[in-house]
Short mmCIF file of C-alpha atoms and ligand atoms in Angstrom, two decimals:
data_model
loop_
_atom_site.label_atom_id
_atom_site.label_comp_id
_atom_site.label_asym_id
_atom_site.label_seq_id
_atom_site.Cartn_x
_atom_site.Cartn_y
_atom_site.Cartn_z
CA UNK R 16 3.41 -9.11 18.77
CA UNK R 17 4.44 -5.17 18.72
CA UNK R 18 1.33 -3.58 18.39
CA UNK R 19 -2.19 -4.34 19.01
CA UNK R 20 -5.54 -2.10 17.89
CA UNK R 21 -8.71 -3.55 19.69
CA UNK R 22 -11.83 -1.64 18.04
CA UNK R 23 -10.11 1.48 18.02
CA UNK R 24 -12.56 4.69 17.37
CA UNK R 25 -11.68 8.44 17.35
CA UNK R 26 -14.53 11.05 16.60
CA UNK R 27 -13.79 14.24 15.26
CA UNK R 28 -16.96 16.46 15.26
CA UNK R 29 -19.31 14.49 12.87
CA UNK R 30 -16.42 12.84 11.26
CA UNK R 31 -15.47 8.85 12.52
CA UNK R 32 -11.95 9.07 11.21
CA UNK R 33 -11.30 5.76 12.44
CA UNK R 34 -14.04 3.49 12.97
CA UNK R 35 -13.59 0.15 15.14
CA UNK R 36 -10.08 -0.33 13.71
CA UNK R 37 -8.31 -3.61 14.95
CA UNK R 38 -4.86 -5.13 13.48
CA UNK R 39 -1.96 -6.38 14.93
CA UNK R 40 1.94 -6.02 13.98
CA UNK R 41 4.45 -9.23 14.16
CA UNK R 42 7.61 -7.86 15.44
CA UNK R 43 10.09 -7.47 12.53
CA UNK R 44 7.52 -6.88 9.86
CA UNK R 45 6.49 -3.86 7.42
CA UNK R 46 3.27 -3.49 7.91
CA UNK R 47 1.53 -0.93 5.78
CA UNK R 48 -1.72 0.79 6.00
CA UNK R 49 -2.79 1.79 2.62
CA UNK R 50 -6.53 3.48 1.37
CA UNK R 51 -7.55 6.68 -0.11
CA UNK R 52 -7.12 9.75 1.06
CA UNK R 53 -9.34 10.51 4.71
CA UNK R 54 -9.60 6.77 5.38
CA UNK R 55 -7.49 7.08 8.72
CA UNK R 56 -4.22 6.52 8.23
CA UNK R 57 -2.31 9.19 9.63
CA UNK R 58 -5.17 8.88 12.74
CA UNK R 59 -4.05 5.81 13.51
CA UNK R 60 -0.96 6.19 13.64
CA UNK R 61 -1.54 9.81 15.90
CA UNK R 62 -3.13 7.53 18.04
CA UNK R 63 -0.65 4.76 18.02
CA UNK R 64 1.97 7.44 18.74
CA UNK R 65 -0.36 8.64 21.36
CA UNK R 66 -0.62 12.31 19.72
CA UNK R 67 -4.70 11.56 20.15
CA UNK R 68 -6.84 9.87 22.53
CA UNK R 69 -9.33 7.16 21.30
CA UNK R 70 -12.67 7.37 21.74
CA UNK R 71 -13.75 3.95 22.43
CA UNK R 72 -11.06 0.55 22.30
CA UNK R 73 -7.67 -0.05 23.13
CA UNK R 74 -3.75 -0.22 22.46
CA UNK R 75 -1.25 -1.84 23.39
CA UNK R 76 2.43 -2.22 22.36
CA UNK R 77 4.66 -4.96 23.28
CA UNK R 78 1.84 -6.21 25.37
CA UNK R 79 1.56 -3.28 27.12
CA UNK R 80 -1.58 -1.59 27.33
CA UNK R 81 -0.88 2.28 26.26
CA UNK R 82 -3.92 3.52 25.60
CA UNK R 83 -7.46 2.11 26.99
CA UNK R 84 -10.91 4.27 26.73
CA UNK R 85 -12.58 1.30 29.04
CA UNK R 86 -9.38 0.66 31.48
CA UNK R 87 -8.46 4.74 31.57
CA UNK R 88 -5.10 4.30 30.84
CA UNK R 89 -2.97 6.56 28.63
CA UNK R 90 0.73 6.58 28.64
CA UNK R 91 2.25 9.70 27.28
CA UNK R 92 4.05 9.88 23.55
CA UNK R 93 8.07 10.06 25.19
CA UNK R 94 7.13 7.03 27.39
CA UNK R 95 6.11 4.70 24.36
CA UNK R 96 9.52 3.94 22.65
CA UNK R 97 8.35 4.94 18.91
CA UNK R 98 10.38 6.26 16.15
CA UNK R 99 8.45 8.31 13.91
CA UNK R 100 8.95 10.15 10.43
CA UNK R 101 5.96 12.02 9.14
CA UNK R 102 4.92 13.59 5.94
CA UNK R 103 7.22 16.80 6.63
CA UNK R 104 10.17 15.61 7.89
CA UNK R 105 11.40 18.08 10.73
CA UNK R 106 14.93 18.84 10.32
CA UNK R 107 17.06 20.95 12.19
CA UNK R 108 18.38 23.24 9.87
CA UNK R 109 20.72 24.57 12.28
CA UNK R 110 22.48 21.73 12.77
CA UNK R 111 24.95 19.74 11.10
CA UNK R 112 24.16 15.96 10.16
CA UNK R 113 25.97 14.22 12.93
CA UNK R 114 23.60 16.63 15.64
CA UNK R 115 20.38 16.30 14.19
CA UNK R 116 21.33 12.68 14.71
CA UNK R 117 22.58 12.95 17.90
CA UNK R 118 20.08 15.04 19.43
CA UNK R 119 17.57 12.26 20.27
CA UNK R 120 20.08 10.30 22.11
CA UNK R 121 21.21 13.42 23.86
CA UNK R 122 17.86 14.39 24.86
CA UNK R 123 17.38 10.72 26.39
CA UNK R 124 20.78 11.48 28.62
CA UNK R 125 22.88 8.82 26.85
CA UNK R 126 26.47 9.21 27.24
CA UNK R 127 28.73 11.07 24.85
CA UNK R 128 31.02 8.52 23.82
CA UNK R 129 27.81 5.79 23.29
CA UNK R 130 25.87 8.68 21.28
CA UNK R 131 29.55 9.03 18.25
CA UNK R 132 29.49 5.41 18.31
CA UNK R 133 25.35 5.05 17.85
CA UNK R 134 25.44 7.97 15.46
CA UNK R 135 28.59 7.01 13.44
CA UNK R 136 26.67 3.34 13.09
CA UNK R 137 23.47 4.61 11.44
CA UNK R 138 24.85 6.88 9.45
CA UNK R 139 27.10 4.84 7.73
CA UNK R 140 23.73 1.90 7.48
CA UNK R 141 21.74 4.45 5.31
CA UNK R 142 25.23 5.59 3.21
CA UNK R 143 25.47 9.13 4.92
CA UNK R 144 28.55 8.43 6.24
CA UNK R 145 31.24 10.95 5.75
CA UNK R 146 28.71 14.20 5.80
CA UNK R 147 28.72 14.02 9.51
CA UNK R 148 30.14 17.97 9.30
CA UNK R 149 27.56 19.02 6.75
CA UNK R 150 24.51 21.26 7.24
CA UNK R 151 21.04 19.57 7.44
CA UNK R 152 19.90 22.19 4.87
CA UNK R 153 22.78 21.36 2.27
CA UNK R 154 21.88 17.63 1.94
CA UNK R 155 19.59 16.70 -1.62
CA UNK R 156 16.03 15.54 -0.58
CA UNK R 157 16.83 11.63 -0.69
CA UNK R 158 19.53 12.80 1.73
CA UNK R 159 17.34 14.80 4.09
CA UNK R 160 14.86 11.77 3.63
CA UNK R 161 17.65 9.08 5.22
CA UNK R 162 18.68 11.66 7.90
CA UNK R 163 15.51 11.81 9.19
CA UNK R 164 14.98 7.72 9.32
CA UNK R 165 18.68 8.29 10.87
CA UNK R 166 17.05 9.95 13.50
CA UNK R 167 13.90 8.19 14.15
CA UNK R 168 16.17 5.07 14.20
CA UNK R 169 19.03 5.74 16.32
CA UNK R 170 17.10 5.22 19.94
CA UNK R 171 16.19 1.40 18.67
CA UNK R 172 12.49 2.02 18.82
CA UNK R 173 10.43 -0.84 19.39
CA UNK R 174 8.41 0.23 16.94
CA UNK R 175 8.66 2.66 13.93
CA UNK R 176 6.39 4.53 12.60
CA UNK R 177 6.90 5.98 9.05
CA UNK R 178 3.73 8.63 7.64
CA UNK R 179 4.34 8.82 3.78
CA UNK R 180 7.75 9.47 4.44
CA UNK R 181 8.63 9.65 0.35
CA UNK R 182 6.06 12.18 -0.54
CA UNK R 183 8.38 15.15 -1.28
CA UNK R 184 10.77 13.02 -3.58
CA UNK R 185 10.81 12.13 -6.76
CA UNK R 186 9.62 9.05 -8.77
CA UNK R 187 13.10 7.92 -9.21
CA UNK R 188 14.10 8.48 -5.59
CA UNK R 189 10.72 7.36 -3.80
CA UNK R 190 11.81 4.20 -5.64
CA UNK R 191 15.51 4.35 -4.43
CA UNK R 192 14.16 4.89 -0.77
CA UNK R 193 12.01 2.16 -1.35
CA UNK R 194 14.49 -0.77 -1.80
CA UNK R 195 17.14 0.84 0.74
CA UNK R 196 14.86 1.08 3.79
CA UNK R 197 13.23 -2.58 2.82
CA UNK R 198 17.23 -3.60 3.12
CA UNK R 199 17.98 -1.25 6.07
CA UNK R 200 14.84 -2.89 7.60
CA UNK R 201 16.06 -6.36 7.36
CA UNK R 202 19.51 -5.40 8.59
CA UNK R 203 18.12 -3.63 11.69
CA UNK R 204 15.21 -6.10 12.17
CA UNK R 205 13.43 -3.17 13.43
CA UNK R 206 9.17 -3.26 13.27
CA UNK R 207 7.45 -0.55 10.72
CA UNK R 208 4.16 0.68 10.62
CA UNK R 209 4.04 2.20 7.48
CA UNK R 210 1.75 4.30 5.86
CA UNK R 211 0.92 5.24 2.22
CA UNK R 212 -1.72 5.75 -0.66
CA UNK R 213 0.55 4.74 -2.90
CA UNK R 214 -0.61 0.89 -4.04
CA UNK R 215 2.82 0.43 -5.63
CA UNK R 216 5.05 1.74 -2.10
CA UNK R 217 2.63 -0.39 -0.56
CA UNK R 218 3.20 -3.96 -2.60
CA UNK R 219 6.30 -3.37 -2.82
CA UNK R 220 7.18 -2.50 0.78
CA UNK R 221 5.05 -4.25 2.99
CA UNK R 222 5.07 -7.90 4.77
CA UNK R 223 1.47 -7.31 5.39
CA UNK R 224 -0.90 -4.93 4.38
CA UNK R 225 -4.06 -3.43 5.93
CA UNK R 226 -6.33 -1.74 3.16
CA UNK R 227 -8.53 0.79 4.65
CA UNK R 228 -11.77 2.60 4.09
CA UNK R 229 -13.71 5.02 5.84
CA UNK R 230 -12.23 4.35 9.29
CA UNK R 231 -12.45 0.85 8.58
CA UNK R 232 -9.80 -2.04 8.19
CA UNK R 233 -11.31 -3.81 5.05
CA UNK R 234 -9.18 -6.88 4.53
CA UNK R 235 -5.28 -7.71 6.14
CA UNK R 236 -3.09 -9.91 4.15
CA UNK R 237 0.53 -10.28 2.06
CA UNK R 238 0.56 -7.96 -1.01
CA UNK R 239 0.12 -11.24 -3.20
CA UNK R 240 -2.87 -12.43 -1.35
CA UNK R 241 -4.91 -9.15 -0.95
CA UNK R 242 -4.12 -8.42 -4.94
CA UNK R 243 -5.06 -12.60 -6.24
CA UNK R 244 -7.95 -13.16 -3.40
CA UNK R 245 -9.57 -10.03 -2.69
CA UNK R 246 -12.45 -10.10 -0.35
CA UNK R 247 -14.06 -7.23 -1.88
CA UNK R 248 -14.50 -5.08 -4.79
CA UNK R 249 -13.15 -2.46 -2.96
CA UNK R 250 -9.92 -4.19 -2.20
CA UNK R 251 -9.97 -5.82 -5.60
CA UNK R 252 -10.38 -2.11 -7.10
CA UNK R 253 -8.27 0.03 -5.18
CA UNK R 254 -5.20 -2.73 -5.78
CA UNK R 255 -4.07 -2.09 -9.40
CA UNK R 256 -5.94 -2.63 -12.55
CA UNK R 257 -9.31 -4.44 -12.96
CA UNK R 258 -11.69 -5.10 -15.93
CA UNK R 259 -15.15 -5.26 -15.02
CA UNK R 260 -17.83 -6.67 -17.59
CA UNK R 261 -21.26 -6.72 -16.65
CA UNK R 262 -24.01 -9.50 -17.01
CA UNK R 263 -26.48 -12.30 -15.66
CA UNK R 264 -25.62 -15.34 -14.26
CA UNK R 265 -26.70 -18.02 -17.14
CA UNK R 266 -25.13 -20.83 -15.16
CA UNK R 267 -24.36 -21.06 -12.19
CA UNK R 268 -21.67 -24.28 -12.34
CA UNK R 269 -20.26 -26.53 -9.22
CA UNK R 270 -19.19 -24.79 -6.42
CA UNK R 271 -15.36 -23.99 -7.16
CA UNK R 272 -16.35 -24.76 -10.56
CA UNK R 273 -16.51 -22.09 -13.42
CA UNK R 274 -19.85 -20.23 -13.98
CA UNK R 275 -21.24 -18.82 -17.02
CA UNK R 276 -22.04 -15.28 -17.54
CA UNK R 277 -23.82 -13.73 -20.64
CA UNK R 278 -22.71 -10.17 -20.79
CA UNK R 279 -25.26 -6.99 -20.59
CA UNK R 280 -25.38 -3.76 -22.44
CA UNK R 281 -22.91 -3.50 -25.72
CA UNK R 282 -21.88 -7.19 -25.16
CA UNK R 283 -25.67 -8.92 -25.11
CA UNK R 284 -25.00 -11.94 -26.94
CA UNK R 285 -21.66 -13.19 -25.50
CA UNK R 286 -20.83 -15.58 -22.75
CA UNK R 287 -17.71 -15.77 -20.51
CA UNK R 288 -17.35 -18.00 -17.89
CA UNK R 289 -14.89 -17.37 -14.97
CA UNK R 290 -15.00 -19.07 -11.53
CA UNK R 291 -17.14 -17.96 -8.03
CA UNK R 292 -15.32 -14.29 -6.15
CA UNK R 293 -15.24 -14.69 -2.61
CA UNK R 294 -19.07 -13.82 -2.53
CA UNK R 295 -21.66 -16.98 -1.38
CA UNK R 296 -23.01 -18.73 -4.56
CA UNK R 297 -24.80 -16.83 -7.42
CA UNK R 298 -27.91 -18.18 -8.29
CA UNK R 299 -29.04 -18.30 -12.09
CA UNK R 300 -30.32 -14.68 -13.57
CA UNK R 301 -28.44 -12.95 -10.66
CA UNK R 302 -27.00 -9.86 -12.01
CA UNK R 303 -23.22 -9.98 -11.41
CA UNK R 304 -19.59 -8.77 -12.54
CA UNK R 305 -16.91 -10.72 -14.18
CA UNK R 306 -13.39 -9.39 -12.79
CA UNK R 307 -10.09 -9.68 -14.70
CA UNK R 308 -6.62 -8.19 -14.18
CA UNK R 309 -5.29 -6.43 -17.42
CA UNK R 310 -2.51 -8.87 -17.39
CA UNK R 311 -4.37 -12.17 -17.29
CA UNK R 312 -5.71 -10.75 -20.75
CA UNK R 313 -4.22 -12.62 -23.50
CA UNK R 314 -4.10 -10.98 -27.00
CA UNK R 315 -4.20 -12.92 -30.38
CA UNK R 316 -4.09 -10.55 -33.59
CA UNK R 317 -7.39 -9.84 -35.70
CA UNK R 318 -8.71 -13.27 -34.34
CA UNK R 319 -13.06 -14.17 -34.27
CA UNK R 320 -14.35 -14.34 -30.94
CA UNK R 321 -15.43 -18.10 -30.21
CA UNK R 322 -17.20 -18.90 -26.94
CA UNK R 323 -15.95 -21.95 -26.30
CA UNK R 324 -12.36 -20.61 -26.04
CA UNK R 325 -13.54 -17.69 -23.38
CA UNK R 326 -12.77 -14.78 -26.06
CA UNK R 327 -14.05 -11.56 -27.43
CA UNK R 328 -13.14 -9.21 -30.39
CA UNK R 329 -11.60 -5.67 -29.67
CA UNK R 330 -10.41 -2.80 -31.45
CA UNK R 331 -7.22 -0.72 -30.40
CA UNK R 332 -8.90 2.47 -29.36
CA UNK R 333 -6.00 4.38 -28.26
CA UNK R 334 -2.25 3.42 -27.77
CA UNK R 335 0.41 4.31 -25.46
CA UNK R 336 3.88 3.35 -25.35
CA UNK R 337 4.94 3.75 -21.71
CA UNK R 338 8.74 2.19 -22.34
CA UNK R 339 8.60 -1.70 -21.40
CA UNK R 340 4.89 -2.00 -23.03
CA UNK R 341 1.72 -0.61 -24.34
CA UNK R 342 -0.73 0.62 -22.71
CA UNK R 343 -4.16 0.56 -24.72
CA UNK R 344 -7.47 0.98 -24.45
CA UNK R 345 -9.99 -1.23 -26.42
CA UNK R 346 -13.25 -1.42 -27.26
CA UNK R 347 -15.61 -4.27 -26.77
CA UNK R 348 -18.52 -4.42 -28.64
CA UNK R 349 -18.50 -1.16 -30.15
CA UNK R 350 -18.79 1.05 -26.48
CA UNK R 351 -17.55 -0.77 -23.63
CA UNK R 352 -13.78 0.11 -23.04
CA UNK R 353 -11.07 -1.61 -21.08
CA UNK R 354 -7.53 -0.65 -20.24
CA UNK R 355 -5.04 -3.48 -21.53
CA UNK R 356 -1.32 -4.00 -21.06
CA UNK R 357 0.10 -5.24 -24.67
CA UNK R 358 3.67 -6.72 -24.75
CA UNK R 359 6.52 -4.43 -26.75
CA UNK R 360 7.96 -7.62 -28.42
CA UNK R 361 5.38 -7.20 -31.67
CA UNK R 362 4.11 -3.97 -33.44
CA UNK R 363 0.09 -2.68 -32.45
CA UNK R 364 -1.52 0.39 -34.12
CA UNK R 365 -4.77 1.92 -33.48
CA UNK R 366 -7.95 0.48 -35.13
CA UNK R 367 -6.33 -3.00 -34.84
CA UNK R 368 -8.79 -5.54 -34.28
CA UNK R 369 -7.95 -7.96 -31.55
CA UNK R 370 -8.52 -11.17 -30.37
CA UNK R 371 -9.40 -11.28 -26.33
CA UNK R 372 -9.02 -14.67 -24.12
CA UNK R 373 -10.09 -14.42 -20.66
CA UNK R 374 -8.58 -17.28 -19.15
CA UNK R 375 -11.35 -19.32 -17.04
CA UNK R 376 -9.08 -19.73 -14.01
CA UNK R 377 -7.98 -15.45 -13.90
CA UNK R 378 -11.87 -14.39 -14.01
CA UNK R 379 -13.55 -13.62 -10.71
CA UNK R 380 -17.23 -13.67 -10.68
CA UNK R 381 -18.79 -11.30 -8.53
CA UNK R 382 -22.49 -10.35 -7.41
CA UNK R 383 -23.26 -6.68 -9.18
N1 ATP L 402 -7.74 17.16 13.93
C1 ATP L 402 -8.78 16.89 13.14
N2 ATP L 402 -9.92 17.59 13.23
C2 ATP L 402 -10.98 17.29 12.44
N3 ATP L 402 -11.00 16.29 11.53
C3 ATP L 402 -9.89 15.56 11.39
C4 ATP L 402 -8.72 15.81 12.18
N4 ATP L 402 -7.77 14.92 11.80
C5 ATP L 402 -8.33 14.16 10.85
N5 ATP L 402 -9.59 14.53 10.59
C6 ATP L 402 -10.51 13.89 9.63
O1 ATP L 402 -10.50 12.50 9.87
C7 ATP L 402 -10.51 11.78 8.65
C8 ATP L 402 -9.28 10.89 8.57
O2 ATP L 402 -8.13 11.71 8.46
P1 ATP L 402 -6.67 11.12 8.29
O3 ATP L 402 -5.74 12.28 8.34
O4 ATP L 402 -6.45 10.04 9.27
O5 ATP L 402 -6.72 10.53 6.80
P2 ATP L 402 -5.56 9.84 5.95
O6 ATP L 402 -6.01 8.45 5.66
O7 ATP L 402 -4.25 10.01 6.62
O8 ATP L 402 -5.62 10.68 4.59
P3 ATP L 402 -4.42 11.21 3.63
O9 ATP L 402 -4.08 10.05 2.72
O10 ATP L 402 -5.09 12.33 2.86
O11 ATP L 402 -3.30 11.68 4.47
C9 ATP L 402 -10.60 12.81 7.55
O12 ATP L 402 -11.95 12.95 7.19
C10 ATP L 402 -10.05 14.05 8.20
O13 ATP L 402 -10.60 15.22 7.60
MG1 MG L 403 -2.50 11.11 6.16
#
């Protein structure tokens, strides 16, 4: 294990900016922490960096403790071995490439034939070889983005620690940057904690992710995992798409077995079943939520709704062509609306009337 967080709190003013936080990294993995904006993030990794001082719990890396509120002990940032690129990359503009490179090793007195070699290798891993010679400031911002993980990478840090390091770029790039330092990763074998708000980076990226709220880890797991078996709405909401419908528990079913839900409000009158959410069992008449991902939908044209094949009838409400598919929305019952994905292959226009299937075995029933 790299890194260890044991009930980690810091307190600033009134605000709990991290709140009894505790996760641990596997050396060679991504690990990602990913929430809304304010949830911590960039607190915990201040504090894993040891730019701040918890306020209660401990850290250690490699097994080393490096920061303890109940043992006293706090080892300063330059004694902890941690790459880091933040939010606002610091470059030195004065500097050519090959120095803003070399200055870390430099600055840790290693010798100048072992800093060309060291430089010259990392350079030429994240494709900047070549512009050794070239000011920092004349690089394109992908290129600024891979000197700075140059930098941060060139000591061999046990552990490194990445702060929305695509921000600045664009859409195209950040998904460039994405793939190369996932490769560059593997190559190097090096351990990243990684943080981002970005639920797409964060899939994408990560061996394990950490979703966080309000100071708080909610749920660690794979991206597949936390986005099929959420443990709670909040993870289940905050990772991609989800159609909620409302309604009462008619029955309640086996346990692992699919339950029966007549739907509230615009939908009184229809039934869906699905199967139990991580929650403990649902009695009958408890009010609860049946959960779907957009893409478990399944569309049939101008089709009746018929219970015992889990459907309802929609009508295209508004349609968007985003380039491999359609976005639209459609309404249920005359108000409710859900966002859809509908596949490019066949022509859709708006007002279509469509036939729903929620699939039994992609419906998650929750308690409201
Ligand atoms: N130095 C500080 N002084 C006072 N409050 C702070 C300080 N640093 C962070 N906070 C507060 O702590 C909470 C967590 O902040 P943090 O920067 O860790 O959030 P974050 O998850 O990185 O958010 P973002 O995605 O916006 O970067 C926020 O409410 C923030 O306002
Ligand atoms: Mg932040």
């Amino acid at each position: 294990m790299v890194l260890r967080l044991d009930g980690v709190t810091k307190v600033f003013g009134a605000v709990r900016a991290l709140d009894g936080a505790s996760l641990e990294v596997e050396r060679g993995e991504i690990f990602t922490l990913l929430g809304p904006s304010g949830c911590g993030k960039t607190t915990t990794l201040r504090l894993v960096a040891g730019l701040e001082h918890p306020d209660a719990g401990e850290i250690a890396l490699r097994g080393r403790v490096v920061a303890s509120v109940p043992r006293r002990v706090f080892v300063a940032p330059h004694k902890r071995n941690l790459g880091m690129v933040f939010q606002s990359y610091a470059i030195w503009p004065h500097m050519n490439v090959f120095e803003n490179v070399a200055y870390p090793l430099r600055l840790r007195g290693v010798k100048r034939s072992v800093v060309a070699e060291k430089v010259t290798r990392v350079l030429d891993l994240v494709g900047l070889a070549g512009l050794d010679e070239r000011g920092a400031t004349l690089l394109s911002g992908g290129q600024m983005q891979r000197l700075a993980l140059c930098r941060a990478l060139v000591y061999e840090p046990d552990l490194l620690l990445l702060d929305e390091p695509f921000s600045n770029l664009d859409a195209k790039l950040r998904e460039q940057m994405r793939v190369e330092l996932k490769v560059l990763q593997r190559r190097l074998g090096v351990t990243v904690l990684f943080v981002t708000h970005d639920q797409i980076e964060a899939l994408s990226l990560s061996d394990r992710i950490a979703v966080m709220q309000r100071g708080r880890v909610e749920q660690v797991g794979a991206p597949r995992e936390l986005y099929e078996r959420p443990a709670s709405a909040f993870v289940r909401d905050f990772l991609g798409q989800t159609v909620v419908l409302r309604g009462v528990v008619r029955e309640p079913g086996p346990r692992g077995g699919t339950i029966t839900v007549a739907l509230d409000g615009a939908l009184a009158g229809s039934m869906l079943r699905g199967h139990a959410g991580p929650a403990a069992a649902l009695a009958a008449g408890a009010p609860a939520h049946l959960a779907i991902r957009p893409e478990n939908i399944e569309v049939a044209g101008d089709g009746r709704s018929t219970p015992e094949a889990n459907t309802l009838t929609g009508t295209i409400d508004a349609l968007l062509f985003v380039g491999d598919r359609y976005e639209a929305r459609v309404v249920l019952g005359g108000e409710q609306r859900i966002l859809m994905l509908l596949p490019r292959a066949r022509e859709w226009h708006e007002g279509q009337r469509l036939q729903l299937t929620f699939p039994p075995q992609t419906v998650s029933v929750w308690p409201a």
